Short mmCIF file of C-alpha atoms in Angstrom, two decimals:
data_model
loop_
_atom_site.label_atom_id
_atom_site.label_comp_id
_atom_site.label_asym_id
_atom_site.label_seq_id
_atom_site.Cartn_x
_atom_site.Cartn_y
_atom_site.Cartn_z
CA MET A 1 55.24 3.68 33.58
CA ASP A 2 51.34 4.06 33.33
CA VAL A 3 49.79 6.05 36.22
CA PHE A 4 48.20 3.71 38.44
CA THR A 5 51.59 2.01 39.00
CA VAL A 6 52.73 5.79 40.40
CA GLU A 7 49.83 5.53 42.13
CA ASN A 8 49.93 2.59 44.21
CA HIS A 9 53.99 3.60 43.87
CA ASN A 10 53.41 7.05 45.51
CA GLU A 11 50.53 5.02 48.75
CA ALA A 12 53.58 2.38 49.71
CA ALA A 13 55.60 4.61 49.90
CA VAL A 14 53.41 6.84 52.21
CA GLU A 15 52.37 3.32 54.15
CA LYS A 16 54.98 2.40 54.47
CA GLY A 17 56.88 5.94 56.34
CA GLY A 18 59.69 6.06 53.18
CA ARG A 19 61.47 9.00 53.97
CA GLU A 20 63.89 10.88 50.16
CA GLY A 21 67.19 10.20 49.98
CA ALA A 22 70.46 13.66 50.82
CA ALA A 23 71.18 12.30 47.00
CA GLU A 24 67.63 12.47 45.49
CA ARG A 25 66.72 14.66 46.72
CA ARG A 26 69.50 17.18 46.22
CA THR A 27 68.65 15.48 41.98
CA ARG A 28 65.55 16.11 42.45
CA LEU A 29 65.55 19.57 43.19
CA LEU A 30 68.46 20.26 40.25
CA ARG A 31 65.68 18.89 37.71
CA GLN A 32 62.85 22.00 39.09
CA GLY A 33 66.12 24.16 38.88
CA LEU A 34 66.32 23.43 35.69
CA LYS A 35 62.94 23.76 34.64
CA MET A 36 62.97 27.01 36.38
CA PHE A 37 65.82 28.16 34.74
CA LEU A 38 64.36 27.86 31.81
CA CYS A 39 61.56 29.48 32.74
CA SER A 40 63.65 32.30 33.78
CA LEU A 41 64.15 32.58 30.05
CA ALA A 42 61.21 34.18 29.89
CA THR A 43 62.26 37.69 32.88
CA TRP A 44 65.65 37.63 30.66
CA THR A 45 63.41 38.98 27.92
CA MET A 46 61.67 41.34 30.59
CA GLY A 47 64.63 42.36 31.99
CA SER A 48 66.24 43.07 28.12
CA MET A 49 63.42 45.39 27.92
CA PHE A 50 63.31 47.63 31.35
CA VAL A 51 67.57 48.58 30.48
CA PHE A 52 66.96 49.02 26.33
CA PRO A 53 66.62 53.05 26.71
CA SER A 54 69.91 53.09 28.68
CA VAL A 55 71.58 51.39 25.51
CA LEU A 56 69.36 53.97 23.31
CA ALA A 57 70.58 56.94 24.40
CA HIS A 58 73.94 55.79 24.95
CA ASP A 59 73.81 55.49 20.83
CA LEU A 60 72.07 58.03 20.34
CA ALA A 61 74.52 60.07 22.05
CA SER A 62 76.99 59.92 19.30
CA HIS A 63 75.67 57.96 16.68
CA ASN A 64 72.21 58.92 14.75
CA THR A 65 71.00 56.71 12.26
CA THR A 66 68.96 53.66 11.40
CA ILE A 67 70.07 50.12 9.88
CA TYR A 68 69.29 51.80 6.99
CA GLY A 69 71.63 54.52 7.66
CA SER A 70 69.42 57.19 7.88
CA HIS A 71 68.92 60.32 10.48
CA ILE A 72 67.07 59.08 12.92
CA SER A 73 66.72 61.82 17.24
CA PHE A 74 65.48 61.40 19.99
CA THR A 75 64.34 63.87 21.76
CA SER A 76 64.52 63.42 25.92
CA SER A 77 60.57 62.99 26.62
CA GLN A 78 60.75 59.41 23.23
CA ILE A 79 63.24 58.35 25.10
CA ASP A 80 61.21 58.39 28.17
CA MET A 81 58.36 56.67 25.87
CA THR A 82 61.34 53.96 25.50
CA GLY A 83 61.10 53.27 28.35
CA SER A 84 57.33 54.14 29.43
CA LEU A 85 55.56 52.39 27.12
CA VAL A 86 57.24 49.30 28.42
CA MET A 87 55.34 49.61 31.27
CA LEU A 88 51.57 50.85 29.68
CA GLY A 89 52.03 47.97 27.55
CA SER A 90 52.61 46.13 30.41
CA THR A 91 49.43 46.40 31.70
CA ILE A 92 47.13 45.28 28.48
CA GLY A 93 49.60 42.37 28.01
CA THR A 94 49.37 41.44 32.25
CA LEU A 95 44.99 41.75 31.50
CA ALA A 96 45.32 39.55 28.95
CA VAL A 97 47.48 36.91 29.66
CA ALA A 98 44.87 36.56 33.39
CA SER A 99 42.31 35.69 31.12
CA LEU A 100 43.91 33.46 29.10
CA MET A 101 46.04 31.80 31.19
CA MET A 102 43.04 28.95 32.96
CA ARG A 103 41.28 29.04 29.78
CA LEU A 104 44.95 28.01 27.81
CA GLY A 105 47.39 26.90 31.03
CA ARG A 106 50.77 28.27 31.27
CA LYS A 107 52.37 26.89 28.35
CA ALA A 108 50.38 28.52 25.71
CA CYS A 109 51.18 32.35 27.46
CA PHE A 110 54.58 31.35 27.08
CA LEU A 111 54.29 30.88 23.08
CA VAL A 112 52.34 33.61 22.98
CA SER A 113 53.64 36.13 24.72
CA SER A 114 57.52 34.96 23.19
CA THR A 115 56.13 35.33 20.16
CA THR A 116 54.94 38.64 20.87
CA ALA A 117 58.39 39.69 22.19
CA LEU A 118 59.67 38.97 18.76
CA LEU A 119 57.82 40.70 16.87
CA GLY A 120 58.77 43.72 19.21
CA TRP A 121 62.40 43.43 18.82
CA LEU A 122 62.31 42.49 15.17
CA GLY A 123 60.30 46.15 14.68
CA VAL A 124 63.13 48.62 17.12
CA ALA A 125 66.39 46.68 15.07
CA LEU A 126 64.06 48.05 11.56
CA LEU A 127 61.24 49.90 11.52
CA PRO A 128 62.86 53.49 10.08
CA ASN A 129 62.17 55.91 12.53
CA PRO A 130 61.27 57.42 16.00
CA LEU A 131 57.20 56.52 15.95
CA GLY A 132 58.13 52.87 14.55
CA ILE A 133 59.71 52.42 17.66
CA LEU A 134 57.78 53.80 20.40
CA MET A 135 55.26 51.97 18.49
CA ALA A 136 57.35 48.23 18.65
CA ARG A 137 58.25 49.04 22.56
CA GLY A 138 54.65 49.43 23.25
CA LEU A 139 54.35 45.55 21.78
CA SER A 140 57.40 44.64 23.68
CA GLY A 141 55.13 45.55 27.19
CA MET A 142 52.49 43.53 25.94
CA SER A 143 54.97 40.80 25.75
CA ALA A 144 56.74 41.32 29.35
CA GLY A 145 53.15 42.03 30.96
CA GLY A 146 52.25 38.36 29.85
CA LEU A 147 55.46 37.35 30.51
CA ALA A 148 55.47 38.24 33.94
CA LEU A 149 52.58 36.97 35.20
CA VAL A 150 52.70 33.47 33.88
CA ALA A 151 55.95 32.89 35.00
CA ASN A 152 56.21 33.92 38.17
CA ASN A 153 52.55 31.82 38.96
CA TYR A 154 54.34 29.25 36.78
CA CYS A 155 57.21 29.28 39.12
CA ILE A 156 55.39 28.93 43.02
CA GLU A 157 53.07 26.54 41.58
CA LEU A 158 56.36 23.70 40.23
CA ALA A 159 58.44 24.63 43.39
CA ASP A 160 58.38 22.89 46.36
CA PRO A 161 57.43 25.43 49.14
CA GLU A 162 60.44 25.51 51.65
CA VAL A 163 62.91 26.44 47.88
CA ARG A 164 59.77 28.31 46.72
CA GLY A 165 61.23 32.29 47.48
CA MET A 166 64.84 30.42 46.09
CA MET A 167 63.22 29.06 43.34
CA ALA A 168 61.28 32.40 42.74
CA MET A 169 64.53 34.47 43.02
CA LEU A 170 65.93 32.59 40.79
CA ILE A 171 62.95 33.91 38.15
CA ASN A 172 63.03 37.41 39.29
CA LEU A 173 67.71 36.50 38.99
CA GLY A 174 66.78 36.52 34.64
CA ILE A 175 65.88 40.14 34.57
CA LEU A 176 69.33 40.94 36.07
CA LEU A 177 71.02 38.59 33.74
CA GLY A 178 69.15 40.05 30.51
CA GLN A 179 70.19 43.79 31.37
CA VAL A 180 73.09 42.97 32.05
CA MET A 181 73.26 41.34 28.69
CA THR A 182 71.61 43.97 26.73
CA VAL A 183 74.02 46.38 28.78
CA SER A 184 76.81 44.78 27.43
CA VAL A 185 76.20 44.00 24.28
CA GLY A 186 75.54 47.34 24.01
CA TYR A 187 78.54 49.20 25.39
CA ASP A 188 80.49 48.71 22.22
CA ALA A 189 77.14 47.85 19.42
CA ARG A 190 74.81 50.42 17.82
CA TYR A 191 71.15 49.38 19.00
CA PHE A 192 69.19 47.39 16.17
CA LEU A 193 72.33 45.10 17.14
CA VAL A 194 71.44 44.77 20.64
CA ALA A 195 68.47 44.31 19.87
CA LEU A 196 68.90 41.61 16.77
CA VAL A 197 71.19 40.19 20.02
CA ASP A 198 67.62 39.80 21.62
CA MET A 199 65.47 38.55 20.08
CA ALA A 200 67.49 35.28 20.86
CA LEU A 201 66.15 35.39 24.76
CA PRO A 202 62.39 35.00 23.48
CA LEU A 203 63.87 32.34 20.96
CA ALA A 204 65.19 30.19 23.40
CA LEU A 205 62.35 30.61 26.17
CA LEU A 206 59.62 29.41 22.64
CA LEU A 207 62.19 26.29 22.40
CA SER A 208 62.26 25.41 26.34
CA MET A 209 58.18 24.74 25.79
CA LEU A 210 59.31 21.43 23.87
CA TYR A 211 60.82 20.18 27.13
CA LEU A 212 58.67 22.26 30.54
CA PRO A 213 55.61 20.46 31.86
CA GLU A 214 52.07 22.33 31.64
CA SER A 215 50.83 23.48 34.95
CA PRO A 216 49.71 20.72 38.16
CA PRO A 217 47.54 23.00 39.38
CA TYR A 218 45.65 24.05 35.75
CA LEU A 219 45.68 20.07 34.99
CA VAL A 220 43.75 19.02 38.31
CA LEU A 221 41.43 21.94 37.95
CA LYS A 222 40.85 21.23 33.81
CA GLY A 223 40.24 17.66 34.91
CA ARG A 224 43.97 15.90 33.23
CA GLU A 225 44.23 14.68 37.15
CA ALA A 226 46.09 11.56 35.77
CA GLU A 227 49.09 14.00 33.12
CA ALA A 228 49.35 16.66 36.86
CA ARG A 229 50.03 13.11 38.45
CA LEU A 230 52.71 11.87 36.10
CA ILE A 231 54.06 16.00 36.59
CA LEU A 232 54.08 15.98 40.25
CA ARG A 233 55.60 12.67 41.20
CA ASP A 234 58.42 14.28 39.03
CA LEU A 235 58.68 17.76 41.00
CA ARG A 236 57.83 16.08 44.51
CA GLY A 237 59.26 13.10 44.56
CA ARG A 238 58.55 9.70 45.22
CA CYS A 239 58.14 10.24 48.78
CA ALA A 240 55.28 12.99 48.83
CA ASP A 241 52.15 12.53 48.46
CA LEU A 242 50.47 13.46 45.46
CA GLU A 243 47.32 12.30 46.06
CA GLY A 244 47.00 14.99 48.74
CA GLU A 245 48.01 17.67 46.77
CA ILE A 246 45.77 16.18 44.38
CA GLN A 247 42.87 17.11 46.58
CA SER A 248 43.72 20.22 47.38
CA TYR A 249 43.61 21.36 43.55
CA ARG A 250 40.54 19.30 42.90
CA ASP A 251 38.31 20.59 46.76
CA LEU A 252 38.75 24.32 44.03
CA ASP A 253 36.33 22.27 41.66
CA LEU A 254 35.77 25.29 40.36
CA ALA A 255 37.70 26.06 37.16
CA ASN A 256 34.55 27.27 34.93
CA ASP A 257 32.71 29.42 37.85
CA SER A 258 33.91 32.34 36.27
CA GLU A 259 31.26 33.72 39.31
CA GLY A 260 32.65 32.07 41.66
CA ALA A 261 36.16 32.91 41.06
CA TRP A 262 34.55 36.99 40.05
CA ARG A 263 32.77 36.79 44.12
CA ASP A 264 36.08 35.29 45.56
CA LEU A 265 37.81 38.15 44.33
CA PHE A 266 35.72 39.92 46.18
CA ARG A 267 36.14 38.64 49.47
CA PRO A 268 36.60 41.27 52.20
CA GLU A 269 40.21 39.11 53.18
CA VAL A 270 40.84 38.77 49.22
CA LEU A 271 40.48 42.51 48.62
CA LYS A 272 42.74 43.55 51.61
CA ASP A 273 45.16 40.75 50.38
CA LEU A 274 44.78 43.04 47.18
CA ALA A 275 45.22 46.82 48.34
CA VAL A 276 48.39 45.47 50.29
CA VAL A 277 50.15 43.72 47.63
CA SER A 278 49.53 46.26 44.46
CA THR A 279 49.89 49.14 47.25
CA LEU A 280 54.06 47.73 47.27
CA PHE A 281 53.91 47.84 43.37
CA ILE A 282 53.31 50.98 43.79
CA ILE A 283 55.79 52.10 45.85
CA MET A 284 58.27 49.64 45.25
CA TYR A 285 58.43 51.44 41.36
CA PHE A 286 58.59 54.91 43.36
CA THR A 287 61.78 54.37 44.48
CA GLY A 288 63.37 55.22 41.52
CA TYR A 289 64.95 51.54 40.60
CA GLN A 290 62.99 51.67 37.98
CA VAL A 291 64.03 54.71 36.99
CA ILE A 292 67.55 53.83 37.38
CA THR A 293 67.46 50.81 35.17
CA ALA A 294 65.82 52.27 32.41
CA ASN A 295 68.09 55.71 32.82
CA THR A 296 71.17 54.70 33.85
CA SER A 297 73.65 56.29 31.91
CA ARG A 298 71.87 59.63 31.63
CA MET A 299 72.15 59.51 35.70
CA PHE A 300 76.01 59.13 35.20
CA GLU A 301 75.93 62.08 33.10
CA ALA A 302 74.12 64.47 34.65
CA ALA A 303 75.64 63.70 38.25
CA GLY A 304 79.00 65.03 36.88
CA SER A 305 80.65 61.40 37.47
CA SER A 306 84.02 61.52 35.19
CA LEU A 307 83.71 57.74 34.78
CA ASN A 308 82.51 56.58 31.64
CA ASP A 309 78.58 56.02 31.87
CA SER A 310 78.53 52.99 29.52
CA LEU A 311 81.24 51.22 31.52
CA SER A 312 79.30 52.59 34.95
CA THR A 313 76.00 50.65 33.70
CA ILE A 314 77.76 47.44 33.39
CA ILE A 315 79.36 47.18 36.21
CA VAL A 316 75.79 48.65 38.33
CA ASN A 317 73.34 45.79 36.46
CA VAL A 318 76.29 42.97 37.15
CA VAL A 319 76.22 43.78 41.20
CA GLN A 320 72.71 43.85 40.43
CA VAL A 321 73.20 40.25 39.25
CA ALA A 322 75.88 39.61 42.78
CA SER A 323 73.65 40.50 44.67
CA ALA A 324 70.62 38.37 43.25
CA ALA A 325 72.21 35.55 43.73
CA VAL A 326 72.75 35.53 46.98
CA ALA A 327 69.27 37.25 47.82
CA SER A 328 68.42 34.13 46.53
CA LEU A 329 70.57 31.52 48.92
CA LEU A 330 68.93 34.07 52.05
CA MET A 331 65.10 34.98 51.32
CA ASP A 332 63.10 31.41 53.14
CA ARG A 333 65.95 32.40 55.59
CA LEU A 334 65.27 35.47 56.18
CA GLY A 335 61.43 35.58 55.26
CA ARG A 336 59.89 37.56 52.82
CA ARG A 337 59.29 40.66 55.42
CA ARG A 338 62.82 40.85 57.06
CA SER A 339 64.60 40.70 53.04
CA MET A 340 61.95 43.62 51.70
CA MET A 341 62.68 45.72 54.98
CA LEU A 342 66.44 44.82 54.84
CA SER A 343 66.41 45.82 51.16
CA TYR A 344 64.37 49.40 51.94
CA GLY A 345 66.76 50.64 54.29
CA LEU A 346 69.80 49.91 52.45
CA MET A 347 68.24 51.76 49.60
CA CYS A 348 67.18 55.02 51.87
CA LEU A 349 70.77 55.28 52.87
CA ALA A 350 72.13 54.56 49.47
CA LEU A 351 69.77 57.23 47.78
CA GLY A 352 69.88 59.68 51.42
CA VAL A 353 73.77 59.79 50.95
CA LEU A 354 73.83 60.76 46.80
CA ALA A 355 70.58 63.34 47.36
CA ALA A 356 73.09 64.44 50.66
CA TYR A 357 76.34 64.61 48.35
CA LEU A 358 74.44 66.00 44.82
CA TRP A 359 73.99 68.96 47.11
CA ALA A 360 77.40 69.85 48.57
CA ALA A 361 78.28 69.05 45.33
CA GLY A 362 76.26 72.06 44.07
CA GLU A 363 77.05 73.74 47.12
CA GLU A 364 80.86 73.30 46.42
CA GLY A 365 80.03 74.80 42.66
CA GLU A 366 78.08 78.26 43.86
CA GLU A 367 80.66 79.11 46.78
CA GLY A 368 83.44 78.07 44.86
CA GLU A 369 86.26 80.07 42.78
CA GLU A 370 86.67 77.14 40.09
CA GLU A 371 83.84 74.43 39.26
CA PRO A 372 83.83 71.09 41.73
CA GLN A 373 85.13 68.17 41.00
CA PRO A 374 83.03 65.27 41.99
CA GLN A 375 84.39 61.93 43.08
CA ALA A 376 83.27 59.72 40.77
CA TRP A 377 82.99 57.28 42.78
CA ILE A 378 80.26 58.38 45.07
CA PRO A 379 77.07 58.06 42.76
CA LEU A 380 78.32 54.82 40.73
CA LEU A 381 78.89 53.06 44.95
CA CYS A 382 75.71 54.57 45.89
CA LEU A 383 73.69 53.27 42.81
CA MET A 384 75.29 50.12 43.02
CA VAL A 385 74.07 50.08 46.95
CA THR A 386 70.81 51.08 45.53
CA GLN A 387 70.05 48.07 42.89
CA GLY A 388 72.05 46.22 44.59
CA ALA A 389 69.46 45.81 47.47
CA VAL A 390 66.31 46.35 45.63
CA THR A 391 67.36 42.85 44.04
CA VAL A 392 67.05 41.35 48.11
CA GLY A 393 63.43 42.37 48.69
CA ALA A 394 61.70 45.16 47.51
CA ASN A 395 61.38 43.99 43.47
CA PRO A 396 61.38 40.54 43.96
CA VAL A 397 58.68 39.63 46.94
CA PRO A 398 56.31 41.99 45.53
CA PHE A 399 56.07 39.58 42.48
CA ILE A 400 56.01 36.68 44.20
CA LEU A 401 53.13 37.78 46.78
CA SER A 402 50.78 38.46 44.37
CA SER A 403 50.89 34.65 43.52
CA GLU A 404 50.95 33.33 46.66
CA TYR A 405 48.70 35.43 48.81
CA PHE A 406 45.97 34.11 46.07
CA PRO A 407 44.52 30.66 45.78
CA THR A 408 44.67 29.40 42.05
CA ARG A 409 41.41 29.93 40.81
CA ILE A 410 41.78 33.16 41.30
CA ARG A 411 45.79 33.74 41.33
CA ALA A 412 45.86 34.82 37.89
CA THR A 413 43.39 37.58 38.04
CA ALA A 414 44.20 39.31 41.57
CA GLY A 415 47.78 38.64 40.12
CA GLY A 416 46.69 40.45 37.07
CA ILE A 417 45.86 43.10 38.83
CA CYS A 418 48.50 43.77 40.89
CA TYR A 419 50.95 43.84 38.14
CA THR A 420 48.10 46.55 36.67
CA VAL A 421 48.92 48.21 39.33
CA GLY A 422 52.52 48.12 39.17
CA ASN A 423 52.75 48.94 35.33
CA LEU A 424 50.41 52.01 35.17
CA THR A 425 52.14 53.42 38.34
CA GLY A 426 55.58 52.60 36.08
CA PHE A 427 54.74 54.08 33.62
CA LEU A 428 53.84 56.97 35.14
CA VAL A 429 56.96 57.03 37.51
CA LEU A 430 59.27 56.78 34.04
CA GLN A 431 56.87 59.73 31.95
CA LEU A 432 57.95 61.81 34.74
CA TYR A 433 60.92 60.57 35.01
CA THR A 434 62.44 64.62 33.41
CA PRO A 435 59.89 66.92 34.57
CA MET A 436 60.77 65.45 38.87
CA LEU A 437 64.54 66.07 37.33
CA GLU A 438 63.74 69.86 36.00
CA ALA A 439 61.35 70.36 38.84
CA PHE A 440 63.71 68.43 41.66
CA THR A 441 66.57 69.01 41.05
CA GLN A 442 68.64 65.66 41.27
CA VAL A 443 69.01 66.30 45.33
CA GLY A 444 65.53 66.17 45.00
CA LEU A 445 64.47 63.30 43.04
CA TYR A 446 66.97 61.51 44.91
CA ALA A 447 65.72 62.15 48.49
CA PHE A 448 62.44 61.95 47.46
CA TYR A 449 62.98 58.44 46.30
CA SER A 450 64.91 58.27 49.61
CA SER A 451 62.03 59.07 51.27
CA VAL A 452 59.05 56.23 49.70
CA CYS A 453 62.20 53.73 51.04
CA PHE A 454 62.17 54.62 54.27
CA VAL A 455 58.28 54.57 53.71
CA GLY A 456 58.39 50.71 52.97
CA ILE A 457 60.00 50.22 56.24
CA PRO A 458 56.90 50.94 57.92
CA TYR A 459 54.46 50.38 55.84
CA THR A 460 55.66 46.53 55.73
CA TYR A 461 56.42 45.60 59.40
CA PHE A 462 52.54 46.59 60.17
CA PHE A 463 50.53 45.37 56.67
CA VAL A 464 52.70 42.26 55.22
CA ARG A 465 52.43 39.51 56.29
CA GLU A 466 54.72 36.50 56.36
CA THR A 467 53.86 33.01 53.66
CA THR A 468 57.91 31.99 53.29
CA GLY A 469 57.08 27.63 53.36
CA VAL A 470 53.21 28.18 53.09
CA LYS A 471 51.62 25.75 51.18
CA VAL A 472 49.92 28.24 48.02
CA GLY A 473 46.77 26.66 46.41
#
């Protein structure tokens, strides 16, 4: 079907007041969902990177050899760095991709970031010393930053407004599925085998580029309206007002006006939104969820739980997936603000209970004649609730808002700024895990994380505006 036929057919449908049937809509949204699933391979890749320090720590507790059989060992600080360097590398990747997205397009950025991820995993598997592995982790971080930015922007630009929250949650679910896959493989496998298996994720993303379309807003802003119209008809259906949507992008006919784009970034309302979303990223990372993700096995061991630390890590990650799946169905009903407040409330309660439990167990150990035998299920339950609750809103919503709050021509740059603030915060929080644990003890550390969650509730109520169902562009 040529472009003019598509255009005339669409105009005729609108003039006749045609409505999309329920079956037709389901089929269309299923196709849209398939595209989102393939896009989520980017976040599967990210999730595998985030949880890898826990796998590495578990493996090195029993083995101290590389793929070549040579000796290798990591200090606690170096284990921390395997997580924090991913966040630091993400900063570089985010800034690089933000500058390329409007020049090269979303698909090109997927290709570059996926290739970088492949090289990062190859380095982790094959390099024979801690320094080489840490450098490879930094490279993995660069790919993670690029993948996060392009995947979230791509999802927001392709999804229908009324299901945008659910589609964005599908992208977030990919992070958790990548984590489950990695810890499951790592339950009884060497760290280098886990790295080689995880290479399959960016490879699958590279292959999916053969099917995924380019972003319609990007195409319109680059003067390729015929391509955009064909893609939008597949995404929105035959009865949608395609010309109205294209015109909304055409009105931003300043794609190559870099001075205007930068001027837009300094508009008071944009600066306010940048501050609000960036603060959400700071709060999110200081809730400790990323620290728990990267150090779950170490935290179970430190808490004195008698359960197998690797099995407990798998259980926590499976609960996260189940929670995210439920949250994806509720996001567009609850809205962004209520989802975040619910998430912060549950996390605050669970982390507070864990801190109180460890404090009581510590006192019993000091006063009793025998060493206490901590109830194994209490740390597990608290971390299950915490990591499950974060998927309801505290983790996905800042990423969603970083795309929804800003117009198309500055979305990549504005989102890149927010991600950079978040990545630097994540680097700081992960690198400070061991020093904070030594200074605050476990009780103080979990109490601190619980307090940050508590602060997130009024902050969301007073400063975050609702964007559910609102068109972006």
